[in-house]
Short mmCIF file of C-alpha atoms in Angstrom, two decimals:
data_model
loop_
_atom_site.label_atom_id
_atom_site.label_comp_id
_atom_site.label_asym_id
_atom_site.label_seq_id
_atom_site.Cartn_x
_atom_site.Cartn_y
_atom_site.Cartn_z
CA MET A 9 -64.01 79.55 -8.62
CA PRO A 10 -63.36 79.15 -12.33
CA GLY A 11 -59.97 78.67 -13.94
CA ARG A 12 -58.59 81.43 -16.11
CA ILE A 13 -58.18 79.24 -19.18
CA GLY A 14 -59.29 75.84 -20.41
CA VAL A 15 -56.77 73.01 -20.30
CA SER A 16 -56.60 70.33 -22.94
CA ALA A 17 -56.89 66.87 -21.44
CA ARG A 18 -54.85 65.47 -24.30
CA THR A 19 -52.00 67.90 -23.69
CA ALA A 20 -51.78 66.83 -20.07
CA SER A 21 -51.49 63.15 -20.89
CA VAL A 22 -48.53 63.05 -23.31
CA TRP A 23 -44.94 62.58 -22.08
CA ARG A 24 -42.44 64.57 -24.14
CA THR A 25 -38.66 64.49 -24.17
CA ALA A 26 -37.00 67.64 -22.84
CA THR A 27 -33.30 68.20 -23.50
CA LEU A 28 -31.37 70.29 -21.01
CA THR A 29 -29.58 73.07 -22.91
CA GLU A 30 -28.34 75.45 -20.21
CA ILE A 31 -27.95 75.79 -16.45
CA ARG A 32 -27.83 79.28 -14.93
CA ARG A 33 -26.99 79.95 -11.30
CA GLU A 34 -29.50 82.33 -9.70
CA THR A 35 -28.45 82.21 -6.03
CA PRO A 36 -26.17 79.84 -4.09
CA ARG A 37 -29.00 77.30 -3.72
CA VAL A 38 -31.15 78.03 -6.75
CA SER A 39 -30.49 77.49 -10.46
CA THR A 40 -32.48 77.84 -13.64
CA PHE A 41 -32.61 74.87 -16.01
CA ARG A 42 -33.41 75.57 -19.65
CA PHE A 43 -34.87 72.81 -21.80
CA ALA A 44 -35.55 72.38 -25.47
CA VAL A 45 -38.92 70.73 -25.94
CA PRO A 46 -39.43 70.84 -29.72
CA ASP A 47 -43.09 69.81 -29.60
CA TRP A 48 -43.98 71.87 -26.50
CA PRO A 49 -47.67 72.79 -26.92
CA GLY A 50 -47.19 76.20 -25.29
CA HIS A 51 -48.24 77.44 -21.87
CA VAL A 52 -49.82 80.41 -20.18
CA PRO A 53 -47.83 82.19 -17.42
CA GLY A 54 -48.49 80.58 -14.04
CA GLN A 55 -49.01 77.05 -15.31
CA HIS A 56 -46.91 74.11 -14.13
CA LEU A 57 -45.58 70.95 -15.71
CA VAL A 58 -44.83 67.50 -14.40
CA LEU A 59 -41.40 66.04 -14.93
CA ARG A 60 -40.20 62.49 -14.54
CA LEU A 61 -36.74 61.10 -13.83
CA VAL A 62 -36.29 57.37 -14.38
CA ALA A 63 -33.61 55.16 -12.77
CA GLU A 64 -32.09 52.11 -14.48
CA ASP A 65 -34.29 49.72 -12.51
CA GLY A 66 -37.41 51.51 -13.75
CA TYR A 67 -37.98 53.49 -10.55
CA ALA A 68 -39.50 56.83 -11.53
CA ALA A 69 -39.88 60.06 -9.56
CA GLN A 70 -42.42 62.68 -10.68
CA ARG A 71 -42.56 66.27 -9.52
CA HIS A 72 -44.72 69.30 -10.28
CA TYR A 73 -42.79 72.46 -11.09
CA SER A 74 -43.96 75.92 -12.07
CA ILE A 75 -42.70 77.19 -15.40
CA ALA A 76 -40.42 80.23 -15.09
CA SER A 77 -40.17 81.29 -18.71
CA ALA A 78 -42.60 83.37 -20.73
CA PRO A 79 -44.70 81.62 -23.37
CA ASP A 80 -42.97 83.26 -26.35
CA ASP A 81 -39.82 81.17 -26.11
CA SER A 82 -40.23 78.93 -29.14
CA GLY A 83 -39.76 75.33 -28.15
CA HIS A 84 -38.07 76.09 -24.84
CA VAL A 85 -39.16 76.10 -21.23
CA GLU A 86 -37.22 77.11 -18.13
CA LEU A 87 -37.58 75.80 -14.58
CA THR A 88 -35.99 77.42 -11.55
CA LEU A 89 -35.32 74.90 -8.80
CA ASP A 90 -34.28 75.11 -5.17
CA HIS A 91 -31.70 72.59 -4.06
CA VAL A 92 -33.82 70.79 -1.47
CA GLU A 93 -32.00 68.98 1.33
CA ASP A 94 -32.07 65.23 0.48
CA GLY A 95 -34.31 65.96 -2.51
CA GLU A 96 -33.95 63.05 -4.92
CA VAL A 97 -35.09 65.11 -7.90
CA SER A 98 -33.70 68.56 -7.08
CA GLY A 99 -30.52 66.82 -5.91
CA TRP A 100 -30.12 65.24 -9.35
CA PHE A 101 -30.63 68.60 -11.05
CA HIS A 102 -28.14 70.42 -8.85
CA THR A 103 -25.36 67.82 -8.69
CA VAL A 104 -25.65 65.50 -11.70
CA ALA A 105 -27.50 67.25 -14.53
CA ARG A 106 -25.56 68.80 -17.41
CA PRO A 107 -26.50 70.15 -20.84
CA GLY A 108 -27.48 67.35 -23.18
CA ASP A 109 -29.30 65.32 -20.53
CA ARG A 110 -32.78 64.25 -21.46
CA ILE A 111 -35.77 63.97 -19.14
CA GLU A 112 -39.51 63.59 -19.68
CA VAL A 113 -42.16 66.24 -19.15
CA ARG A 114 -45.92 66.47 -19.51
CA GLY A 115 -48.21 69.44 -19.43
CA PRO A 116 -48.76 72.30 -19.10
CA LEU A 117 -51.29 71.75 -16.34
CA SER A 118 -53.83 73.83 -14.42
CA GLY A 119 -55.70 76.83 -15.71
CA PHE A 120 -56.43 78.09 -12.20
CA PHE A 121 -53.18 79.85 -11.43
CA ALA A 122 -52.77 80.97 -15.04
CA TRP A 123 -52.58 84.64 -16.04
CA PRO A 124 -53.23 85.24 -19.75
CA GLY A 125 -52.18 88.90 -19.50
CA ASP A 126 -55.69 90.29 -19.48
CA ARG A 127 -56.53 91.51 -15.95
CA PRO A 128 -54.45 93.76 -13.67
CA ALA A 129 -52.12 91.39 -11.82
CA LEU A 130 -51.11 91.69 -8.17
CA LEU A 131 -48.39 89.09 -7.63
CA VAL A 132 -47.21 88.09 -4.16
CA GLY A 133 -44.49 85.49 -3.68
CA ALA A 134 -41.88 84.27 -1.25
CA GLY A 135 -38.63 82.44 -1.95
CA SER A 136 -38.96 80.25 -5.02
CA GLY A 137 -42.67 81.10 -4.99
CA VAL A 138 -41.63 83.92 -7.28
CA VAL A 139 -41.05 81.46 -10.14
CA PRO A 140 -44.55 81.29 -11.69
CA LEU A 141 -44.97 85.02 -11.01
CA MET A 142 -41.76 85.65 -12.98
CA SER A 143 -43.31 83.94 -15.98
CA MET A 144 -46.14 86.49 -15.72
CA LEU A 145 -43.75 89.44 -15.35
CA ARG A 146 -41.65 88.29 -18.31
CA HIS A 147 -44.77 87.83 -20.40
CA HIS A 148 -45.94 91.31 -19.45
CA ARG A 149 -42.61 92.76 -20.62
CA ALA A 150 -42.17 90.64 -23.71
CA ARG A 151 -45.58 91.62 -24.99
CA GLY A 152 -45.34 95.24 -23.85
CA LEU A 153 -48.64 94.88 -22.01
CA THR A 154 -50.12 98.03 -20.53
CA VAL A 155 -52.41 96.34 -18.00
CA PRO A 156 -50.95 97.05 -14.51
CA LEU A 157 -48.73 94.42 -12.90
CA ARG A 158 -47.16 94.64 -9.42
CA LEU A 159 -44.90 92.13 -7.68
CA LEU A 160 -44.25 91.83 -3.95
CA VAL A 161 -41.54 89.28 -3.26
CA SER A 162 -40.39 88.20 0.19
CA VAL A 163 -36.96 86.69 0.85
CA ARG A 164 -34.76 86.32 3.89
CA ARG A 165 -31.76 88.25 2.58
CA PRO A 166 -30.67 90.03 -0.61
CA GLY A 167 -28.45 87.15 -1.77
CA GLU A 168 -31.49 84.86 -1.89
CA LEU A 169 -33.52 87.10 -4.19
CA ILE A 170 -33.99 85.07 -7.38
CA TYR A 171 -34.07 87.10 -10.64
CA ALA A 172 -32.83 90.20 -8.73
CA ARG A 173 -31.29 91.74 -11.85
CA GLU A 174 -34.51 91.43 -13.84
CA PHE A 175 -36.80 93.33 -11.50
CA GLY A 176 -37.86 96.87 -12.24
CA ALA A 177 -40.14 99.51 -10.78
CA GLU A 178 -43.06 97.05 -10.72
CA THR A 179 -41.35 94.99 -7.98
CA THR A 180 -41.03 95.58 -4.24
CA PRO A 181 -38.71 93.14 -2.45
CA VAL A 182 -39.36 92.49 1.24
CA PHE A 183 -36.40 91.27 3.32
CA THR A 184 -37.19 89.34 6.49
CA ARG A 185 -33.71 88.77 8.00
CA SER A 186 -31.26 91.25 6.48
CA ALA A 187 -31.65 93.99 3.91
CA PRO A 188 -29.52 96.34 1.85
CA GLU A 189 -28.49 99.63 3.49
CA GLY A 190 -31.50 101.83 4.14
CA VAL A 191 -34.13 99.14 3.51
CA ALA A 192 -36.34 97.92 6.34
CA VAL A 193 -36.04 94.35 7.67
CA GLY A 194 -39.21 92.50 8.55
CA ARG A 195 -42.16 90.47 7.46
CA MET A 196 -44.55 91.55 4.73
CA THR A 197 -47.23 93.76 6.27
CA ALA A 198 -50.38 95.69 5.40
CA ALA A 199 -48.12 98.67 4.64
CA HIS A 200 -46.68 96.79 1.63
CA VAL A 201 -50.10 95.89 0.29
CA ALA A 202 -51.92 99.19 0.94
CA PRO A 203 -50.29 101.38 -1.75
CA ILE A 204 -50.92 98.74 -4.40
CA MET A 205 -54.55 98.27 -3.38
CA ALA A 206 -54.92 102.08 -3.45
CA GLU A 207 -54.11 102.10 -7.16
CA ARG A 208 -57.55 100.60 -7.84
CA PRO A 209 -56.93 99.57 -11.45
CA SER A 210 -59.91 99.33 -13.77
CA GLY A 211 -61.64 95.99 -13.17
CA GLY A 212 -59.72 95.41 -9.95
CA TRP A 213 -56.66 93.28 -9.20
CA GLU A 214 -56.47 89.57 -9.85
CA ALA A 215 -54.16 88.37 -7.04
CA TYR A 216 -51.74 85.45 -7.38
CA VAL A 217 -49.99 84.22 -4.24
CA CYS A 218 -47.22 81.60 -4.30
CA GLY A 219 -45.00 80.31 -1.53
CA SER A 220 -44.91 78.02 1.49
CA ASN A 221 -48.20 77.30 3.20
CA SER A 222 -47.41 79.62 6.11
CA PHE A 223 -46.49 82.44 3.72
CA ALA A 224 -49.59 81.84 1.60
CA GLU A 225 -51.80 82.00 4.71
CA HIS A 226 -50.12 85.21 5.86
CA ALA A 227 -50.17 86.92 2.46
CA SER A 228 -53.74 85.94 1.65
CA ARG A 229 -54.91 87.31 5.02
CA LEU A 230 -53.15 90.60 4.30
CA LEU A 231 -54.88 90.81 0.93
CA VAL A 232 -58.32 90.00 2.34
CA ALA A 233 -57.84 92.54 5.14
CA ALA A 234 -56.87 95.15 2.54
CA GLY A 235 -60.14 94.56 0.70
CA GLN A 236 -59.14 92.11 -2.03
CA PRO A 237 -62.15 89.81 -2.75
CA VAL A 238 -61.39 86.20 -1.73
CA GLU A 239 -62.67 84.89 -5.04
CA ARG A 240 -59.98 86.91 -6.78
CA ILE A 241 -57.08 85.44 -4.85
CA ARG A 242 -55.43 82.43 -6.46
CA ILE A 243 -52.96 80.48 -4.37
CA GLU A 244 -50.22 78.00 -5.20
CA ARG A 245 -48.55 76.39 -2.17
CA PHE A 246 -45.40 74.27 -2.12
CA GLY A 247 -45.72 70.65 -1.13
CA MET B 14 -39.98 55.50 -20.06
CA ASN B 15 -36.48 56.68 -20.93
CA ILE B 16 -33.70 56.22 -18.39
CA THR B 17 -32.34 59.48 -16.94
CA ARG B 18 -28.52 59.52 -16.96
CA GLY B 19 -27.09 59.31 -13.46
CA PHE B 20 -30.44 59.25 -11.66
CA THR B 21 -30.68 56.69 -8.87
CA GLY B 22 -33.49 58.06 -6.72
CA ARG B 23 -34.14 57.54 -3.04
CA PRO B 24 -33.49 54.10 -1.51
CA ARG B 25 -36.18 51.65 -2.59
CA VAL B 26 -38.58 50.56 0.08
CA ASP B 27 -40.66 47.44 -0.29
CA ASP B 28 -43.84 48.90 1.14
CA PRO B 29 -47.00 47.19 -0.06
CA GLY B 30 -49.03 50.12 1.29
CA LEU B 31 -47.33 52.62 -0.99
CA PRO B 32 -49.03 53.13 -4.37
CA PRO B 33 -46.80 53.42 -7.47
CA GLY B 34 -44.89 56.68 -7.80
CA GLN B 35 -45.63 57.75 -4.21
CA TYR B 36 -43.26 58.37 -1.31
CA ASP B 37 -43.88 58.34 2.43
CA ALA B 38 -44.13 61.94 3.70
CA GLY B 39 -43.60 60.78 7.29
CA ASP B 40 -44.87 63.31 9.80
CA GLU B 41 -45.41 66.03 7.24
CA TRP B 42 -48.84 66.95 5.96
CA PRO B 43 -48.40 69.48 3.15
CA VAL B 44 -51.24 71.93 2.50
CA LEU B 45 -52.06 72.47 -1.17
CA SER B 46 -55.37 74.34 -1.36
CA ALA B 47 -55.67 76.87 -4.17
CA GLU B 48 -58.10 79.11 -2.33
CA VAL B 49 -57.95 81.37 0.69
CA THR B 50 -58.51 79.35 3.87
CA PRO B 51 -62.02 80.40 4.93
CA ASP B 52 -62.91 81.71 8.35
CA LEU B 53 -65.74 79.23 8.85
CA ALA B 54 -67.05 78.52 12.36
CA PRO B 55 -68.82 75.22 13.13
CA ALA B 56 -71.97 77.23 13.86
CA ASP B 57 -71.90 78.56 10.29
CA TRP B 58 -71.13 75.21 8.67
CA THR B 59 -73.84 73.33 6.81
CA PHE B 60 -73.84 70.24 4.64
CA ARG B 61 -76.44 69.60 1.97
CA ILE B 62 -77.22 66.66 -0.31
CA ASP B 63 -79.51 67.25 -3.29
CA GLY B 64 -79.84 66.43 -6.97
CA LEU B 65 -81.08 62.94 -7.83
CA VAL B 66 -82.32 62.03 -4.37
CA ALA B 67 -85.81 61.42 -2.95
CA ASP B 68 -85.47 63.84 0.00
CA PRO B 69 -82.94 66.67 -0.39
CA ARG B 70 -81.70 67.75 3.01
CA THR B 71 -79.39 70.20 4.76
CA TRP B 72 -77.69 69.38 8.07
CA ASP B 73 -76.18 71.87 10.45
CA TRP B 74 -73.26 71.09 12.77
CA GLU B 75 -75.43 69.69 15.59
CA GLN B 76 -77.65 67.63 13.29
CA ALA B 77 -74.65 66.12 11.51
CA HIS B 78 -73.08 65.19 14.84
CA ALA B 79 -76.27 63.40 15.86
CA LEU B 80 -75.58 60.75 13.20
CA PRO B 81 -73.57 57.65 14.25
CA ALA B 82 -69.86 58.40 14.66
CA SER B 83 -67.45 56.65 12.34
CA ALA B 84 -63.66 56.74 12.05
CA TYR B 85 -61.01 56.13 9.41
CA GLU B 86 -57.48 55.08 10.25
CA GLY B 87 -55.04 54.44 7.45
CA ALA B 88 -53.25 56.17 4.60
CA ILE B 89 -53.95 59.18 2.39
CA HIS B 90 -52.35 59.81 -1.00
CA CYS B 91 -51.76 63.15 -2.74
CA VAL B 92 -51.39 63.39 -6.51
CA THR B 93 -48.21 65.46 -6.02
CA SER B 94 -46.57 62.17 -4.92
CA TRP B 95 -46.65 62.12 -1.13
CA SER B 96 -48.54 59.58 0.94
CA LYS B 97 -49.14 59.78 4.65
CA PHE B 98 -49.68 56.72 6.82
CA GLY B 99 -51.47 56.11 10.09
CA VAL B 100 -53.75 59.12 9.88
CA ARG B 101 -56.86 59.08 12.08
CA PHE B 102 -60.00 60.94 11.09
CA GLY B 103 -63.29 61.04 12.97
CA GLY B 104 -66.70 62.03 11.66
CA VAL B 105 -69.70 60.32 10.09
CA SER B 106 -69.82 57.83 7.24
CA LEU B 107 -71.29 59.38 4.10
CA ASP B 108 -73.59 56.34 3.93
CA ALA B 109 -75.41 57.66 7.00
CA PHE B 110 -76.22 60.91 5.18
CA LEU B 111 -77.14 59.18 1.93
CA ASP B 112 -79.49 56.79 3.75
CA VAL B 113 -81.52 59.83 4.80
CA VAL B 114 -81.83 61.45 1.35
CA ARG B 115 -82.25 58.14 -0.55
CA PRO B 116 -80.41 58.40 -3.91
CA ARG B 117 -82.49 57.70 -6.99
CA GLY B 118 -81.57 54.70 -9.12
CA SER B 119 -80.51 56.99 -11.96
CA ALA B 120 -77.76 58.67 -9.89
CA THR B 121 -74.27 57.64 -11.06
CA HIS B 122 -71.96 60.51 -10.00
CA VAL B 123 -71.65 63.24 -7.42
CA VAL B 124 -70.20 66.71 -7.48
CA ALA B 125 -68.82 67.62 -4.07
CA TYR B 126 -68.62 71.35 -3.44
CA ALA B 127 -66.96 73.41 -0.74
CA HIS B 128 -68.03 76.54 1.10
CA THR B 129 -65.24 78.29 -0.83
CA GLY B 130 -66.48 77.26 -4.28
CA TYR B 131 -64.03 74.37 -4.86
CA THR B 132 -65.61 71.38 -6.59
CA THR B 133 -64.60 67.80 -7.34
CA SER B 134 -66.45 64.99 -9.11
CA LEU B 135 -66.67 61.35 -8.08
CA PRO B 136 -68.51 58.22 -9.15
CA LEU B 137 -71.30 57.59 -6.63
CA SER B 138 -69.88 54.10 -6.05
CA ASP B 139 -66.69 55.69 -4.65
CA VAL B 140 -68.53 57.51 -1.88
CA THR B 141 -70.79 54.66 -0.75
CA GLY B 142 -70.16 51.31 0.93
CA GLY B 143 -68.14 52.64 3.88
CA ARG B 144 -65.44 54.29 1.77
CA ALA B 145 -66.21 57.98 2.35
CA TRP B 146 -66.73 60.21 5.38
CA ILE B 147 -67.58 63.72 6.45
CA ALA B 148 -64.65 64.25 8.83
CA TRP B 149 -64.29 66.88 11.54
CA GLU B 150 -61.64 65.35 13.75
CA TYR B 151 -58.00 64.65 13.04
CA ASP B 152 -55.96 62.68 15.55
CA GLY B 153 -58.69 63.15 18.14
CA ARG B 154 -58.82 66.94 17.80
CA PRO B 155 -60.90 69.38 15.72
CA LEU B 156 -59.75 69.34 12.09
CA PRO B 157 -57.56 72.45 11.51
CA ALA B 158 -58.94 75.03 9.07
CA GLU B 159 -56.00 74.72 6.68
CA HIS B 160 -56.73 70.99 6.38
CA GLY B 161 -60.42 71.60 5.67
CA GLY B 162 -61.93 72.23 9.09
CA PRO B 163 -64.48 72.52 10.45
CA ALA B 164 -65.39 69.57 8.17
CA ARG B 165 -64.11 68.02 4.96
CA LEU B 166 -65.02 65.18 2.69
CA LEU B 167 -62.73 62.16 3.14
CA VAL B 168 -62.34 59.61 0.34
CA PRO B 169 -59.00 58.05 1.27
CA HIS B 170 -58.88 55.36 -1.43
CA LEU B 171 -58.62 58.08 -4.13
CA TYR B 172 -56.05 60.87 -4.57
CA PHE B 173 -56.68 63.51 -1.96
CA TRP B 174 -57.91 66.29 -4.24
CA LYS B 175 -61.19 64.31 -4.19
CA SER B 176 -61.47 64.84 -0.43
CA ALA B 177 -62.88 68.37 -0.67
CA LYS B 178 -61.98 70.68 2.20
CA TRP B 179 -64.64 72.88 3.87
CA ILE B 180 -67.30 70.58 2.44
CA ALA B 181 -70.66 72.25 1.83
CA GLY B 182 -72.57 69.61 -0.09
CA LEU B 183 -72.99 66.86 -2.64
CA ARG B 184 -75.13 67.00 -5.75
CA LEU B 185 -76.12 63.64 -7.22
CA LEU B 186 -76.12 63.49 -11.02
CA ASP B 187 -76.69 60.95 -13.78
CA HIS B 188 -73.42 61.92 -15.49
CA ASP B 189 -69.86 62.96 -14.66
CA GLU B 190 -69.48 66.73 -14.35
CA PRO B 191 -65.76 67.61 -14.03
CA GLY B 192 -64.84 69.63 -10.95
CA PHE B 193 -61.98 72.03 -10.25
CA TRP B 194 -58.99 69.77 -10.94
CA GLU B 195 -60.80 67.35 -13.25
CA GLY B 196 -61.40 70.38 -15.51
CA ASN B 197 -57.71 71.24 -15.25
CA GLY B 198 -56.28 68.11 -16.81
CA TYR B 199 -56.55 65.77 -13.83
CA HIS B 200 -58.01 62.29 -14.01
CA PRO B 201 -61.78 61.84 -13.62
CA ARG B 202 -61.40 59.06 -10.99
CA GLY B 203 -57.94 59.41 -9.43
CA ASN B 204 -57.22 55.88 -8.19
CA PRO B 205 -53.65 55.96 -6.77
CA TRP B 206 -53.17 52.21 -7.23
CA GLU B 207 -53.62 52.65 -10.98
CA GLU B 208 -51.70 55.93 -10.93
CA GLN B 209 -54.63 57.82 -12.43
CA ARG B 210 -53.07 61.25 -11.96
CA TYR B 211 -53.94 63.02 -15.16
CA SER B 212 -56.51 62.69 -17.88
CA GLY B 213 -55.54 59.76 -20.08
CA ASP B 214 -53.58 57.84 -17.39
#
C-alpha cells in the first residue's frame, strides 16, 4: 500500500530547535503546545514528528507525536498532548513547560497517513486520535478546499471533546459515556458510517483512522463492513 | 543535544539489555500496524520465497509446520521507544526455508512482504544464521491476528517494523529496495543498539 507523498530522508534526519511560544488548554487533561521552528521544512496534514527532551545527565526521551496544525502556519507547528499518567514526556509538558522553553524536533515523518488535500477524506478518530485529523480539517478550511471531508470523532463525554469549538457541519461527535441533552450515548456503530458512505463522492473516500488499538480495530471493521476498500483505510494507532 | 529545562525523565535503570533510548514496556505489547488487521485463516496462509534463489517455492500452513520447530525467547524493540522482555515465539527458523530454495551468491538483500501489502527491506545477512524466524506461536498459543497471526516474520535483533506481520513472502535481491517505513524516512537497517531509527542515524 503506497504512501500518499514521498518523504525526504534528509528532512527526517536533522534535529531542529523548537521554541515553545504558547500553551492552550483544550480539556482538563489535554493542552495544545505551539512551537516556533524557524527552519521547519513544512509538513502535510497527518504527518508526525519526533521530539526529544534531554536531562542534565544526557538522558534523552524521544516520542512520536502527530502534528495538529495545518501546513500554512509559517514557521510554527502545534502539538496537542494528553497528560499521560506517569508519562515522563507528557508530564514535563503539562507540569513544567512554559513559553520560551526549547526542545528538539525532527521530521516530519511518514507519508502513509498523510492527506495532501486531494481525495475525499473520511476521518475517524477517538480521543486524542483526532489530532492528526484536525490538521487535515484545518488544512481543508484554510485552503477553502471543495473536495468532501467528513469527521467522526468518538469521546467519552462532551468535556473531553478536543477542538469542540472548531468543529462544523462536517463533524459528527459520538459520545460513549454521557452526551449533551438529546444526543444518543453509545459506541460508534454502522449507523454513523452508513450516511457518509452513502454520499459516494467522486473517486471514493480515502479513510484515515486514528486512536487506540481497540478503537482502530473497531472503526476499521465498521468501515470494511460498510464497503470501504481495505487498501483505502490508513490507520495510526497509539503506542 | 541541548538540555531541556526542568526535564529529569524516568528513574534511570542500569539494564544492559535495554538499547539506548528505549524503555521497558513491561507487560504491555502495543499494536502499531498501519493497515486493517486482515481476516486471514491458517488454511489461507501461504509463504513464498523467490527472486535470486535456485528453487523458488511456496509453502502452505501444513508444509511450513513440517519443517523443524524453532523458538525465540528474549527481547523485542520498537522504534517508538518501547522494548519488551522475556517474549517467547515459536515457529521455524528462516534458515530452514532458505536451505530449501538455495539463495544465489548474488543475493544481498530481501524484501519481506505481507498478505496486506506491507513491505520491509533487510540485508540477507540479518535473516540468516539463526537470527530470523517465521513465527506462529506467542507464549505457547497461536499468534493473535493483531500481532501478525497466523504467522509473522520475526527478526528480534532489529527494530520491530522489520518483523513483518501477516508474512506472505520474501524476495531475494542484489540491492536494497526500501519497504514501507524505509521509504518513509526510517533507517534502512534499524539496529536498536546503534539507535538506527531514521535515515541518517
